[in-house]
Amino acid sequence: MDSNLTRRHFMQGAATAAVAAGFAQINPDFLISSARAQSGKPMSFLSAENITGNWDPTAHTTLSQKNIEGFVMGFLTRTPMRLDDPSEVVYELATKIELLTSTRLQISLRDGIKFHDGKPFKAEDVKATFEYGAQPDRPAQWYPGPTETLTIETPDDLTVIVDTSKGGYPAHLFIFLAAFLPIMSAKDIAAGPGGPLSQRLNGTGPFKFVAQRGNDTMLEAFDGYFKGKPGIPGINFSFVADSTTRMLSLLNGQASIVERLEPEQVTSIEGNPAIAINKVVSVENKYLWFRCSKPPFNDPRLRLAAAHAIDRSLILEVLGSAGHKSENFVSPVKFGYVDLENYPAYDPDKCQALLAEAGFPNGKGLPQLEYITSVGFYPKTKEYGEIITAMLTEQGFPVTLTVLEPAAWNERLYHRPGGGPGHMVDCGWSTGSPEPDLVLRTHFHSTSHRITGLEDAEIDASLDKERSAPTLEERGKILKTETMPLIASKMPALSLFTSVMIHAMKKELEGLYIYPDGSMDASRKMA
C-alpha cells in the first residue's frame, strides 16, 4: 500500500523522508477505477503550449511535455502539492526513502515493475537517471550538484544509496529533488542524448507513448501497468494556441479537458451543467525577467528602477481570478516562502532616483528596449504587457512590446551568448516540488543562466550557503532572512504575481482535481 508523509513529519526530520515529484502528474487510480475509465472512450487534453519534439526528459523545461510525462513515465513518488500541505507525497516506484546519515540517503524500490519496452525496472535505472540528470549540460539539470559530486551505489536490484560527501552538501537536498525527473531506462540512457531518449518516451506509467504527429501526441493504455490496465484506451494531447478555440472544443464535445482559461471565459461557462471548472492558487509565479548579462539591465539599479515603475495592483485588476498577489520570487507553497519586506513596490520617486544614480536621469540616454511576451498560453499577457509598457514609458524607459505566439516566444525565451533576444521577457516558472532552488538556483546562480544570464558572486555565495545548511530548519532561516532579501535587493527578475491555474473539463471528469502545481489527482471516483 502506498504511504503518505505529512509536512509536519517531514519538517521534524523523521528518518523516513518524503520526496517531491515533478510537474503535472495524475493519480493513475482514477483511470482504472473511475466511471470515466469504464466508458471506453479516449480522453482529449488540449494544451496551451507546444511540444519541443525532443522527448528526452532532461532536454527541456516545457510544461506541456511534463504533463505527458506524468501519464507515461514512472516517478519514485507522486505529490498532490496542496497549499495546506505542499510536502505530502505518495510512494510509487519507491516504497521507502530513508536518511541514513547527513550525506547518505537510501531509496527502497518496488519489485515487479516493467518499462513499456519490457525491461524490468531496477536500481540501475534510478542510478542512471540521477547521474544523467545531474550532468551540467542538461537543460533540465535540477540536482544539487553535478555528477562528479555524487556517489550512487546499488547494493541490490531494489536498493539505491545516494552519497553526497564528495560534493560537500547534505543528502537531505535529495529529499526534495530525488524524484523530480521521471525515471528513465538505463538502457536508453546508455545510448546517449541522440538515441531513443530523444525519439520517444519509455516509462513505467499507465500509458505508452505511441506517436507524435505534428501538434498531436497519442498515448495508449499499457497492459503491464503494475496497478492494472487503465480502462481508458488512450489519451490524445493536442497543442491549441488559441484559448477561445480550446474552450469551444470543450463546449462542442471535441475536448475532454482544457487548460489556461481566460477569466472572462470562466464567467461565460460557469453555469453550464455539462462543464466543471477548477481554480487554484498555483506554484507558478509569473515574472518580468531582465536580461542581466547585457546593457542596460546588467546594472541592478536599472532593474530596481524598472521594478519601482510597475504598479502590480493594476496587473491583478486585469487578471481578475487568474492572479494572486506575490511578494517573493517563489509561490506560497514553496519551502522557505515569506513576504519580503524589501520587495520593490510601485514608487515613481525611487524609480527616478535610481535612474539618475545610474546615469540616466528621467531615462535620457537609455537605448530602445524590447519587452517580449506571448499570447494564447498564459492569460492576459498582451493586456498586462501593454500596461507594463505604458508604466515603464511613463517613467522614461523607451520600451517596445513584442507579442508572439507560444512557439515563437519559446524560441526567444532563454539566455544565449550576447544575452538573448530583447531586454525583458514575460514567462512563468512552474515546478511541482516544494524545493525553492528549482526557481532560485535555476535562475539566479551563475552556473545556470536560463533566462536572465545573471552572474553575481554575492548571490552565488548566499545560494551556496542556504543549500549547504545542515538542517532544513536552518536552511529555511537563511532563505528567509538572507538569500531571498539579497536577491530582492538586486532584482534580476520581478515576480508580477502568482498564477491561479484555471482548467475546464467535462462534468464526468470532475473528480480529476487539479492541485497548485497543475498536477491532477484523479483518485476520487466521479459522480
mmCIF file of N, CA and C in Angstrom, residues 4 25 78-83 85-90 513-519 521:
data_model
loop_
_atom_site.group_PDB
_atom_site.id
_atom_site.type_symbol
_atom_site.label_atom_id
_atom_site.label_comp_id
_atom_site.label_asym_id
_atom_site.label_seq_id
_atom_site.Cartn_x
_atom_site.Cartn_y
_atom_site.Cartn_z
ATOM 1 N N ASN A 4 1.693 7.780 2.860
ATOM 2 C CA ASN A 4 1.645 9.233 2.826
ATOM 3 C C ASN A 4 2.519 9.787 3.930
ATOM 4 N N GLN A 25 1.147 15.843 -12.811
ATOM 5 C CA GLN A 25 1.011 14.410 -12.707
ATOM 6 C C GLN A 25 -0.428 14.039 -12.387
ATOM 7 N N ARG A 78 4.710 10.421 -6.088
ATOM 8 C CA ARG A 78 3.804 11.410 -6.674
ATOM 9 C C ARG A 78 3.468 12.412 -5.576
ATOM 10 N N THR A 79 3.183 13.642 -5.960
ATOM 11 C CA THR A 79 2.861 14.659 -4.968
ATOM 12 C C THR A 79 1.631 15.451 -5.382
ATOM 13 N N PRO A 80 0.646 15.614 -4.515
ATOM 14 C CA PRO A 80 -0.517 16.439 -4.837
ATOM 15 C C PRO A 80 -0.266 17.935 -4.697
ATOM 16 N N MET A 81 0.773 18.339 -3.958
ATOM 17 C CA MET A 81 1.138 19.758 -3.796
ATOM 18 C C MET A 81 -0.046 20.631 -3.382
ATOM 19 N N ARG A 82 -0.699 20.273 -2.294
ATOM 20 C CA ARG A 82 -1.791 21.090 -1.759
ATOM 21 C C ARG A 82 -1.211 22.319 -1.062
ATOM 22 N N LEU A 83 -1.951 23.404 -1.095
ATOM 23 C CA LEU A 83 -1.492 24.619 -0.430
ATOM 24 C C LEU A 83 -1.294 24.414 1.062
ATOM 25 N N ASP A 85 -0.476 21.603 2.509
ATOM 26 C CA ASP A 85 0.467 20.533 2.812
ATOM 27 C C ASP A 85 1.331 20.249 1.589
ATOM 28 N N PRO A 86 2.198 21.174 1.198
ATOM 29 C CA PRO A 86 2.939 21.014 -0.052
ATOM 30 C C PRO A 86 3.915 19.854 -0.073
ATOM 31 N N SER A 87 4.283 19.309 1.077
ATOM 32 C CA SER A 87 5.257 18.219 1.108
ATOM 33 C C SER A 87 4.631 16.829 1.161
ATOM 34 N N GLU A 88 3.309 16.749 1.085
ATOM 35 C CA GLU A 88 2.658 15.432 1.086
ATOM 36 C C GLU A 88 3.050 14.648 -0.164
ATOM 37 N N VAL A 89 3.373 13.367 0.002
ATOM 38 C CA VAL A 89 3.723 12.527 -1.135
ATOM 39 C C VAL A 89 3.070 11.163 -1.004
ATOM 40 N N VAL A 90 2.973 10.481 -2.127
ATOM 41 C CA VAL A 90 2.541 9.083 -2.170
ATOM 42 C C VAL A 90 3.623 8.312 -2.916
ATOM 43 N N TYR A 513 -9.200 16.272 -9.828
ATOM 44 C CA TYR A 513 -8.864 17.500 -9.101
ATOM 45 C C TYR A 513 -7.448 17.952 -9.433
ATOM 46 N N ILE A 514 -7.296 19.247 -9.662
ATOM 47 C CA ILE A 514 -6.021 19.798 -10.089
ATOM 48 C C ILE A 514 -5.436 20.654 -8.966
ATOM 49 N N TYR A 515 -4.228 20.303 -8.565
ATOM 50 C CA TYR A 515 -3.585 20.925 -7.415
ATOM 51 C C TYR A 515 -2.726 22.129 -7.814
ATOM 52 N N PRO A 516 -2.114 22.811 -6.838
ATOM 53 C CA PRO A 516 -1.399 24.052 -7.122
ATOM 54 C C PRO A 516 -0.251 23.966 -8.122
ATOM 55 N N ASP A 517 0.320 22.798 -8.352
ATOM 56 C CA ASP A 517 1.381 22.694 -9.344
ATOM 57 C C ASP A 517 0.853 22.298 -10.715
ATOM 58 N N GLY A 518 -0.482 22.216 -10.855
ATOM 59 C CA GLY A 518 -1.066 21.741 -12.096
ATOM 60 C C GLY A 518 -1.222 20.238 -12.119
ATOM 61 N N SER A 519 -0.780 19.548 -11.060
ATOM 62 C CA SER A 519 -0.890 18.091 -11.034
ATOM 63 C C SER A 519 -2.338 17.681 -10.842
ATOM 64 N N ASP A 521 -5.014 14.967 -9.420
ATOM 65 C CA ASP A 521 -5.312 13.863 -8.516
ATOM 66 C C ASP A 521 -6.676 13.307 -8.891
#
